[in-house]
Short mmCIF file of N, CA and C in Angstrom, two decimals:
data_model
loop_
_atom_site.label_atom_id
_atom_site.label_comp_id
_atom_site.label_asym_id
_atom_site.label_seq_id
_atom_site.Cartn_x
_atom_site.Cartn_y
_atom_site.Cartn_z
N MET A 1 0.88 -1.15 0.00
CA MET A 1 0.02 -0.02 0.00
C MET A 1 0.95 1.26 0.04
N LEU A 2 0.46 2.18 -0.79
CA LEU A 2 1.05 3.53 -0.85
C LEU A 2 0.38 4.53 -0.02
N LYS A 3 1.00 5.07 0.94
CA LYS A 3 0.42 6.21 1.73
C LYS A 3 0.89 7.59 1.25
N ILE A 4 0.02 8.40 0.78
CA ILE A 4 0.43 9.73 0.45
C ILE A 4 0.01 10.69 1.62
N ILE A 5 1.11 11.33 2.14
CA ILE A 5 0.85 12.18 3.29
C ILE A 5 1.05 13.65 2.89
N ILE A 6 0.01 14.44 2.99
CA ILE A 6 0.06 15.85 2.73
C ILE A 6 0.57 16.55 3.93
N SER A 7 1.70 17.22 3.93
CA SER A 7 2.33 17.70 5.04
C SER A 7 2.81 19.22 4.77
N GLY A 8 3.16 19.87 5.88
CA GLY A 8 3.74 21.26 5.71
C GLY A 8 3.22 22.19 6.83
N PRO A 9 3.75 23.34 6.87
CA PRO A 9 3.31 24.29 7.84
C PRO A 9 1.85 24.69 7.70
N GLU A 10 1.33 25.37 8.70
CA GLU A 10 -0.12 25.74 8.72
C GLU A 10 -0.29 26.66 7.56
N SER A 11 -1.53 26.66 7.08
CA SER A 11 -1.92 27.57 6.04
C SER A 11 -1.14 27.34 4.76
N SER A 12 -0.86 26.24 4.34
CA SER A 12 -0.08 25.96 3.13
C SER A 12 -0.90 25.16 2.21
N GLY A 13 -2.20 25.02 2.45
CA GLY A 13 -3.09 24.32 1.49
C GLY A 13 -3.28 22.89 1.64
N LYS A 14 -2.91 22.33 2.77
CA LYS A 14 -2.95 20.87 2.98
C LYS A 14 -4.34 20.29 2.84
N THR A 15 -5.27 20.86 3.57
CA THR A 15 -6.58 20.36 3.60
C THR A 15 -7.28 20.49 2.21
N TYR A 16 -7.18 21.60 1.64
CA TYR A 16 -7.70 21.96 0.31
C TYR A 16 -7.16 20.82 -0.67
N LEU A 17 -5.88 20.52 -0.58
CA LEU A 17 -5.27 19.58 -1.45
C LEU A 17 -5.83 18.19 -1.18
N ALA A 18 -5.97 17.76 0.08
CA ALA A 18 -6.50 16.52 0.54
C ALA A 18 -7.96 16.32 -0.02
N GLU A 19 -8.69 17.36 0.15
CA GLU A 19 -10.10 17.31 -0.35
C GLU A 19 -10.21 17.02 -1.78
N ASN A 20 -9.46 17.89 -2.56
CA ASN A 20 -9.43 17.74 -3.99
C ASN A 20 -8.91 16.35 -4.51
N LEU A 21 -7.82 15.90 -3.98
CA LEU A 21 -7.23 14.64 -4.33
C LEU A 21 -8.19 13.44 -3.99
N SER A 22 -8.84 13.65 -2.82
CA SER A 22 -9.81 12.59 -2.38
C SER A 22 -10.95 12.48 -3.49
N LYS A 23 -11.46 13.55 -3.92
CA LYS A 23 -12.48 13.48 -4.96
C LYS A 23 -11.98 13.02 -6.24
N TYR A 24 -10.79 13.44 -6.67
CA TYR A 24 -10.22 12.95 -7.95
C TYR A 24 -9.89 11.45 -7.98
N TYR A 25 -9.28 10.97 -6.94
CA TYR A 25 -9.05 9.55 -6.81
C TYR A 25 -10.15 8.66 -6.27
N LYS A 26 -11.30 9.32 -5.87
CA LYS A 26 -12.41 8.57 -5.29
C LYS A 26 -12.02 7.76 -4.08
N ILE A 27 -11.29 8.27 -3.17
CA ILE A 27 -10.93 7.61 -2.00
C ILE A 27 -11.18 8.53 -0.83
N ASP A 28 -11.33 7.94 0.30
CA ASP A 28 -11.49 8.85 1.57
C ASP A 28 -10.01 9.28 1.87
N TYR A 29 -10.03 10.39 2.66
CA TYR A 29 -8.65 10.72 3.21
C TYR A 29 -8.82 10.78 4.74
N THR A 30 -7.65 10.60 5.43
CA THR A 30 -7.58 10.68 6.84
C THR A 30 -7.45 12.14 7.21
N ASN A 31 -8.50 12.80 7.89
CA ASN A 31 -8.30 14.19 8.12
C ASN A 31 -7.42 14.52 9.36
N GLU A 32 -7.09 15.72 9.56
CA GLU A 32 -6.27 16.22 10.57
C GLU A 32 -6.99 16.11 11.94
N TYR A 33 -6.82 15.22 12.79
CA TYR A 33 -7.62 15.09 13.94
C TYR A 33 -7.48 16.21 14.94
N ALA A 34 -6.30 16.86 14.87
CA ALA A 34 -6.02 17.97 15.76
C ALA A 34 -7.08 19.05 15.77
N ARG A 35 -7.62 19.44 14.62
CA ARG A 35 -8.60 20.37 14.47
C ARG A 35 -9.91 20.00 15.25
N GLU A 36 -10.29 18.73 15.05
CA GLU A 36 -11.43 18.23 15.76
C GLU A 36 -11.25 18.29 17.22
N TYR A 37 -10.16 17.81 17.63
CA TYR A 37 -9.86 17.73 19.15
C TYR A 37 -9.80 19.22 19.71
N LEU A 38 -9.04 20.04 19.09
CA LEU A 38 -8.79 21.44 19.65
C LEU A 38 -10.14 22.22 19.73
N ASN A 39 -11.01 22.04 18.73
CA ASN A 39 -12.29 22.70 18.69
C ASN A 39 -13.17 22.29 19.89
N THR A 40 -12.92 21.17 20.55
CA THR A 40 -13.78 20.79 21.63
C THR A 40 -13.09 21.21 22.98
N LEU A 41 -11.94 21.66 23.03
CA LEU A 41 -11.17 22.13 24.27
C LEU A 41 -11.75 23.49 24.75
N ASP A 42 -11.84 23.56 26.02
CA ASP A 42 -12.24 24.77 26.69
C ASP A 42 -11.08 25.48 27.40
N LYS A 43 -9.85 25.07 27.01
CA LYS A 43 -8.62 25.57 27.63
C LYS A 43 -7.56 25.65 26.49
N LYS A 44 -6.41 26.13 26.87
CA LYS A 44 -5.27 26.07 25.96
C LYS A 44 -4.69 24.63 26.02
N TYR A 45 -4.29 24.16 24.83
CA TYR A 45 -3.81 22.88 24.84
C TYR A 45 -2.43 22.76 25.36
N SER A 46 -2.02 21.51 25.74
CA SER A 46 -0.78 21.26 26.29
C SER A 46 0.04 20.12 25.59
N LYS A 47 1.25 19.98 25.91
CA LYS A 47 1.96 18.90 25.28
C LYS A 47 1.30 17.50 25.48
N GLU A 48 0.68 17.34 26.63
CA GLU A 48 0.03 16.11 26.75
C GLU A 48 -1.32 16.00 25.81
N ASP A 49 -1.84 17.00 25.46
CA ASP A 49 -2.88 16.97 24.46
C ASP A 49 -2.35 16.56 23.12
N LEU A 50 -1.15 16.88 22.77
CA LEU A 50 -0.63 16.44 21.54
C LEU A 50 -0.44 14.91 21.49
N LEU A 51 -0.21 14.25 22.63
CA LEU A 51 -0.01 12.80 22.70
C LEU A 51 -1.55 12.24 22.43
N LYS A 52 -2.55 12.76 23.08
CA LYS A 52 -3.91 12.29 22.78
C LYS A 52 -4.21 12.45 21.34
N ILE A 53 -3.88 13.51 20.70
CA ILE A 53 -4.18 13.87 19.38
C ILE A 53 -3.37 12.76 18.49
N ALA A 54 -2.16 12.56 18.85
CA ALA A 54 -1.37 11.53 18.06
C ALA A 54 -1.98 10.22 18.02
N LYS A 55 -2.44 9.77 19.20
CA LYS A 55 -2.94 8.43 19.32
C LYS A 55 -4.22 8.24 18.40
N ILE A 56 -5.07 9.21 18.42
CA ILE A 56 -6.29 9.18 17.52
C ILE A 56 -5.96 9.30 16.07
N GLN A 57 -4.97 10.20 15.86
CA GLN A 57 -4.50 10.43 14.39
C GLN A 57 -4.02 9.06 13.88
N LEU A 58 -3.22 8.35 14.65
CA LEU A 58 -2.70 7.11 14.16
C LEU A 58 -3.72 6.10 14.00
N LYS A 59 -4.67 6.03 14.93
CA LYS A 59 -5.78 5.08 14.81
C LYS A 59 -6.57 5.32 13.62
N ASN A 60 -6.86 6.59 13.33
CA ASN A 60 -7.64 6.98 12.18
C ASN A 60 -6.89 6.62 10.86
N GLU A 61 -5.64 6.82 10.86
CA GLU A 61 -4.80 6.50 9.62
C GLU A 61 -4.84 4.96 9.36
N LYS A 62 -4.78 4.20 10.39
CA LYS A 62 -4.76 2.76 10.26
C LYS A 62 -6.11 2.25 9.80
N GLU A 63 -7.30 2.87 10.33
CA GLU A 63 -8.59 2.43 9.93
C GLU A 63 -8.84 2.87 8.53
N ASN A 64 -8.32 4.01 8.02
CA ASN A 64 -8.61 4.48 6.67
C ASN A 64 -7.75 3.71 5.64
N SER A 65 -6.69 3.15 6.19
CA SER A 65 -5.79 2.45 5.27
C SER A 65 -6.14 0.98 5.00
N LYS A 66 -7.13 0.50 5.67
CA LYS A 66 -7.44 -0.98 5.56
C LYS A 66 -8.01 -1.25 4.07
N ASN A 67 -7.52 -2.26 3.46
CA ASN A 67 -8.03 -2.69 2.19
C ASN A 67 -7.87 -1.72 1.09
N ASN A 68 -6.98 -0.85 1.19
CA ASN A 68 -6.81 0.18 0.03
C ASN A 68 -5.45 -0.02 -0.45
N SER A 69 -5.25 0.19 -1.78
CA SER A 69 -3.92 0.16 -2.32
C SER A 69 -3.28 1.60 -2.25
N LEU A 70 -4.18 2.57 -2.06
CA LEU A 70 -3.65 4.00 -2.05
C LEU A 70 -4.45 4.64 -0.79
N SER A 71 -3.67 5.25 0.15
CA SER A 71 -4.21 5.99 1.19
C SER A 71 -3.78 7.34 1.16
N LEU A 72 -4.67 8.29 1.51
CA LEU A 72 -4.46 9.71 1.53
C LEU A 72 -4.55 10.26 2.90
N LEU A 73 -3.54 10.99 3.40
CA LEU A 73 -3.65 11.63 4.78
C LEU A 73 -3.31 13.09 4.74
N ASP A 74 -4.24 13.79 5.43
CA ASP A 74 -4.19 15.18 5.60
C ASP A 74 -3.30 15.33 6.91
N THR A 75 -2.03 15.18 6.94
CA THR A 75 -1.09 15.23 8.01
C THR A 75 -0.88 13.82 8.62
N ASP A 76 0.18 13.67 9.50
CA ASP A 76 0.47 12.36 10.11
C ASP A 76 1.26 12.79 11.47
N LEU A 77 1.74 11.75 12.10
CA LEU A 77 2.39 11.92 13.33
C LEU A 77 3.68 12.87 13.14
N LEU A 78 4.31 12.85 12.10
CA LEU A 78 5.46 13.72 11.86
C LEU A 78 5.12 15.24 12.16
N THR A 79 3.99 15.60 11.76
CA THR A 79 3.47 16.96 12.00
C THR A 79 3.36 17.24 13.48
N ILE A 80 2.81 16.26 14.12
CA ILE A 80 2.70 16.45 15.64
C ILE A 80 4.07 16.49 16.30
N LYS A 81 4.93 15.72 15.87
CA LYS A 81 6.40 15.76 16.39
C LYS A 81 6.97 17.09 16.19
N ILE A 82 6.94 17.55 14.92
CA ILE A 82 7.51 18.88 14.64
C ILE A 82 6.90 19.99 15.40
N TRP A 83 5.60 19.96 15.52
CA TRP A 83 4.96 20.99 16.33
C TRP A 83 5.31 20.96 17.78
N SER A 84 5.31 19.77 18.33
CA SER A 84 5.75 19.50 19.77
C SER A 84 7.18 20.00 20.01
N ASP A 85 8.04 19.70 19.12
CA ASP A 85 9.49 20.08 19.26
C ASP A 85 9.47 21.69 19.19
N PHE A 86 8.73 22.22 18.22
CA PHE A 86 8.85 23.65 17.91
C PHE A 86 8.20 24.40 19.12
N LYS A 87 7.17 23.99 19.68
CA LYS A 87 6.46 24.70 20.68
C LYS A 87 6.93 24.38 22.03
N TYR A 88 7.31 23.09 22.35
CA TYR A 88 7.66 22.68 23.74
C TYR A 88 9.14 22.19 23.79
N ASN A 89 9.85 22.32 22.75
CA ASN A 89 11.26 21.83 22.75
C ASN A 89 11.36 20.37 23.16
N ASP A 90 10.35 19.44 22.92
CA ASP A 90 10.30 18.13 23.35
C ASP A 90 9.16 17.48 22.66
N CYS A 91 9.23 16.18 22.50
CA CYS A 91 8.15 15.29 22.05
C CYS A 91 8.08 14.10 22.82
N HIS A 92 6.86 13.64 23.01
CA HIS A 92 6.68 12.41 23.71
C HIS A 92 7.24 11.20 23.09
N ASN A 93 7.83 10.35 23.87
CA ASN A 93 8.54 9.09 23.25
C ASN A 93 7.60 8.18 22.54
N TRP A 94 6.26 8.09 22.92
CA TRP A 94 5.36 7.35 22.21
C TRP A 94 5.25 7.85 20.67
N ILE A 95 5.18 9.08 20.49
CA ILE A 95 5.11 9.60 19.13
C ILE A 95 6.44 9.25 18.31
N LEU A 96 7.50 9.52 18.96
CA LEU A 96 8.86 9.32 18.30
C LEU A 96 8.90 7.71 17.95
N ASP A 97 8.54 6.88 18.94
CA ASP A 97 8.52 5.43 18.61
C ASP A 97 7.67 5.02 17.45
N LYS A 98 6.45 5.56 17.39
CA LYS A 98 5.54 5.28 16.27
C LYS A 98 6.06 5.73 14.98
N ILE A 99 6.63 6.88 14.94
CA ILE A 99 7.25 7.39 13.76
C ILE A 99 8.33 6.44 13.28
N GLN A 100 9.21 5.98 14.17
CA GLN A 100 10.31 5.06 13.77
C GLN A 100 9.65 3.72 13.22
N GLU A 101 8.48 3.34 13.75
CA GLU A 101 7.86 2.05 13.34
C GLU A 101 7.35 2.26 11.84
N GLN A 102 7.06 3.46 11.49
CA GLN A 102 6.56 3.73 10.14
C GLN A 102 7.69 3.91 9.10
N LYS A 103 8.92 3.88 9.49
CA LYS A 103 10.02 3.98 8.53
C LYS A 103 9.94 2.98 7.41
N ASN A 104 9.45 1.75 7.65
CA ASN A 104 9.49 0.74 6.61
C ASN A 104 8.15 0.75 5.79
N GLU A 105 7.28 1.68 6.08
CA GLU A 105 6.04 1.73 5.33
C GLU A 105 6.34 2.50 3.99
N ASN A 106 5.47 2.20 3.00
CA ASN A 106 5.60 2.94 1.71
C ASN A 106 4.91 4.26 1.82
N ARG A 107 5.63 5.23 2.33
CA ARG A 107 5.07 6.61 2.65
C ARG A 107 5.69 7.60 1.64
N PHE A 108 4.91 8.39 1.04
CA PHE A 108 5.32 9.43 0.18
C PHE A 108 4.71 10.78 0.62
N TYR A 109 5.59 11.77 0.78
CA TYR A 109 5.09 13.04 1.35
C TYR A 109 4.94 14.08 0.24
N LEU A 110 3.84 14.72 0.11
CA LEU A 110 3.67 15.95 -0.67
C LEU A 110 3.78 17.06 0.34
N LEU A 111 4.92 17.72 0.29
CA LEU A 111 5.28 18.79 1.20
C LEU A 111 4.87 20.16 0.68
N CYS A 112 3.88 20.74 1.31
CA CYS A 112 3.36 22.07 0.80
C CYS A 112 4.26 23.27 1.30
N LYS A 113 4.73 23.91 0.34
CA LYS A 113 5.48 25.15 0.67
C LYS A 113 4.55 26.28 1.05
N PRO A 114 4.97 27.07 2.02
CA PRO A 114 4.09 28.15 2.53
C PRO A 114 4.27 29.39 1.71
N ASP A 115 3.99 29.28 0.37
CA ASP A 115 4.17 30.36 -0.50
C ASP A 115 2.86 30.89 -0.98
N ILE A 116 1.85 30.59 -0.22
CA ILE A 116 0.49 31.12 -0.49
C ILE A 116 0.16 32.01 0.84
N THR A 117 -0.77 32.84 0.66
CA THR A 117 -1.17 33.74 1.74
C THR A 117 -1.65 33.02 3.00
N TRP A 118 -1.12 33.41 4.10
CA TRP A 118 -1.56 32.81 5.42
C TRP A 118 -2.96 33.38 5.68
N ILE A 119 -3.96 32.52 6.08
CA ILE A 119 -5.17 32.90 6.28
C ILE A 119 -5.51 32.66 7.79
N TYR A 120 -6.12 33.59 8.43
CA TYR A 120 -6.40 33.52 9.81
C TYR A 120 -7.35 32.37 10.11
N ASP A 121 -7.12 31.73 11.16
CA ASP A 121 -7.97 30.70 11.73
C ASP A 121 -7.75 30.71 13.19
N PRO A 122 -8.67 30.56 14.05
CA PRO A 122 -8.44 30.62 15.49
C PRO A 122 -7.51 29.53 16.02
N LEU A 123 -7.37 28.42 15.29
CA LEU A 123 -6.38 27.35 15.64
C LEU A 123 -4.96 27.61 15.11
N ARG A 124 -4.77 28.51 14.25
CA ARG A 124 -3.38 28.80 13.72
C ARG A 124 -2.67 29.74 14.54
N GLU A 125 -1.42 29.41 14.75
CA GLU A 125 -0.57 30.11 15.61
C GLU A 125 0.75 30.79 15.03
N ASN A 126 0.98 30.48 13.78
CA ASN A 126 2.37 30.83 13.31
C ASN A 126 2.31 31.51 11.98
N PRO A 127 1.88 32.69 11.89
CA PRO A 127 1.98 33.39 10.48
C PRO A 127 3.30 33.78 10.12
N ASN A 128 4.28 33.91 11.05
CA ASN A 128 5.57 34.45 10.78
C ASN A 128 6.71 33.40 10.59
N ASP A 129 6.51 32.12 11.05
CA ASP A 129 7.53 31.19 11.11
C ASP A 129 7.35 30.00 10.13
N ARG A 130 6.53 30.25 9.09
CA ARG A 130 6.25 29.19 8.25
C ARG A 130 7.37 28.74 7.35
N GLU A 131 8.21 29.64 6.92
CA GLU A 131 9.46 29.18 6.17
C GLU A 131 10.41 28.42 7.04
N GLU A 132 10.62 28.85 8.23
CA GLU A 132 11.43 28.10 9.20
C GLU A 132 10.86 26.69 9.43
N LEU A 133 9.54 26.60 9.66
CA LEU A 133 8.89 25.31 9.80
C LEU A 133 9.02 24.43 8.53
N PHE A 134 8.90 25.07 7.38
CA PHE A 134 9.01 24.33 6.15
C PHE A 134 10.38 23.69 6.02
N GLU A 135 11.43 24.35 6.41
CA GLU A 135 12.80 23.76 6.40
C GLU A 135 12.89 22.63 7.42
N ILE A 136 12.16 22.79 8.55
CA ILE A 136 12.19 21.62 9.54
C ILE A 136 11.48 20.45 8.92
N TYR A 137 10.40 20.65 8.27
CA TYR A 137 9.68 19.51 7.62
C TYR A 137 10.66 18.74 6.66
N LYS A 138 11.32 19.62 5.75
CA LYS A 138 12.18 18.98 4.82
C LYS A 138 13.21 18.12 5.52
N LYS A 139 13.90 18.72 6.60
CA LYS A 139 14.93 18.03 7.21
C LYS A 139 14.37 16.71 7.99
N GLU A 140 13.19 16.80 8.57
CA GLU A 140 12.66 15.67 9.38
C GLU A 140 12.31 14.58 8.34
N ILE A 141 11.69 14.87 7.27
CA ILE A 141 11.26 13.92 6.34
C ILE A 141 12.49 13.17 5.76
N SER A 142 13.45 14.02 5.37
CA SER A 142 14.80 13.45 4.87
C SER A 142 15.41 12.54 5.83
N LYS A 143 15.43 12.83 7.19
CA LYS A 143 15.99 11.98 8.22
C LYS A 143 15.37 10.68 8.22
N LEU A 144 14.08 10.61 7.90
CA LEU A 144 13.39 9.31 7.89
C LEU A 144 13.57 8.53 6.65
N ASP A 145 14.22 9.18 5.66
CA ASP A 145 14.42 8.58 4.33
C ASP A 145 13.16 8.28 3.56
N HIS A 146 12.13 9.06 3.90
CA HIS A 146 10.90 8.97 3.11
C HIS A 146 11.07 9.89 1.89
N PRO A 147 10.62 9.46 0.64
CA PRO A 147 10.67 10.36 -0.45
C PRO A 147 9.56 11.50 -0.23
N PHE A 148 9.88 12.60 -0.90
CA PHE A 148 8.93 13.76 -0.90
C PHE A 148 9.00 14.51 -2.11
N TYR A 149 7.85 15.23 -2.36
CA TYR A 149 7.87 16.14 -3.49
C TYR A 149 7.30 17.50 -2.94
N ILE A 150 7.88 18.65 -3.35
CA ILE A 150 7.47 19.94 -2.80
C ILE A 150 6.38 20.45 -3.79
N ILE A 151 5.31 20.83 -3.12
CA ILE A 151 4.09 21.32 -3.87
C ILE A 151 4.20 22.90 -3.56
N CYS A 152 4.22 23.57 -4.71
CA CYS A 152 4.28 25.12 -4.51
C CYS A 152 3.44 25.87 -5.54
N GLY A 153 3.26 27.12 -5.32
CA GLY A 153 2.59 27.97 -6.32
C GLY A 153 1.06 27.70 -6.21
N ASN A 154 0.45 28.21 -7.28
CA ASN A 154 -1.02 28.16 -7.24
C ASN A 154 -1.63 26.99 -7.89
N ASP A 155 -0.94 26.16 -8.64
CA ASP A 155 -1.53 25.02 -9.30
C ASP A 155 -1.17 23.75 -8.51
N ARG A 156 -1.47 23.69 -7.24
CA ARG A 156 -1.05 22.68 -6.38
C ARG A 156 -1.72 21.36 -6.68
N VAL A 157 -3.00 21.40 -6.95
CA VAL A 157 -3.77 20.15 -7.16
C VAL A 157 -3.23 19.38 -8.32
N ASN A 158 -3.05 20.10 -9.53
CA ASN A 158 -2.47 19.49 -10.71
C ASN A 158 -1.04 18.93 -10.50
N GLN A 159 -0.19 19.70 -9.77
CA GLN A 159 1.15 19.23 -9.45
C GLN A 159 1.06 17.83 -8.70
N ALA A 160 0.19 17.87 -7.73
CA ALA A 160 0.02 16.62 -6.87
C ALA A 160 -0.49 15.54 -7.65
N LYS A 161 -1.41 15.72 -8.50
CA LYS A 161 -2.04 14.71 -9.35
C LYS A 161 -0.93 14.03 -10.28
N LYS A 162 -0.19 14.86 -10.81
CA LYS A 162 0.92 14.43 -11.68
C LYS A 162 1.83 13.54 -10.95
N LYS A 163 2.21 14.06 -9.84
CA LYS A 163 3.25 13.26 -8.99
C LYS A 163 2.64 11.97 -8.56
N ILE A 164 1.44 11.93 -8.00
CA ILE A 164 0.77 10.66 -7.62
C ILE A 164 0.63 9.73 -8.74
N ASP A 165 0.15 10.25 -9.90
CA ASP A 165 0.05 9.39 -11.05
C ASP A 165 1.34 8.77 -11.49
N SER A 166 2.41 9.49 -11.34
CA SER A 166 3.67 8.92 -11.64
C SER A 166 4.13 7.84 -10.66
N LEU A 167 3.66 7.85 -9.55
CA LEU A 167 3.94 6.88 -8.44
C LEU A 167 3.13 5.66 -8.61
N ILE A 168 1.83 5.82 -9.05
CA ILE A 168 1.00 4.56 -9.05
C ILE A 168 0.92 3.92 -10.33
N ILE A 169 1.45 4.63 -11.55
CA ILE A 169 1.39 4.11 -12.83
C ILE A 169 2.77 3.58 -13.27
N LYS A 170 3.55 3.14 -12.32
CA LYS A 170 4.92 2.65 -12.71
C LYS A 170 4.80 1.35 -13.27
#
């Protein structure tokens, strides 16, 4: 099974891309659980909340990947790790261990460059650090030896389709 993970800093078009690719390939995608979780909180989130988010994110990823030759994810545990490191200078070992377990999976990252306008959303925190975070994403994906392709500019959906087609039509 090939897992396509759409990743990158906030407000870089990930969910828009996931929705459009899901329609095009006629498959469901695993959404970013953090949004659902954070919308129910009546307090500021903590590092421990990130662990709770990660556990459900992984559970959802596994459920959505059953019996499919292609799986589409709007984020994964790596995003949670990067955010935890960035915000708290630390990441829970459970998250790190699960990321290591995924090293042998057939994962391909569509890494969204933050070269589109940042749009306000109450859950977004970083309008000014997106380029720095993008470089962290590149570094972290590379360390895991997962292949990736950078999606940039305004024609993101067509870029992603061409890249995914080249992977599944080999």
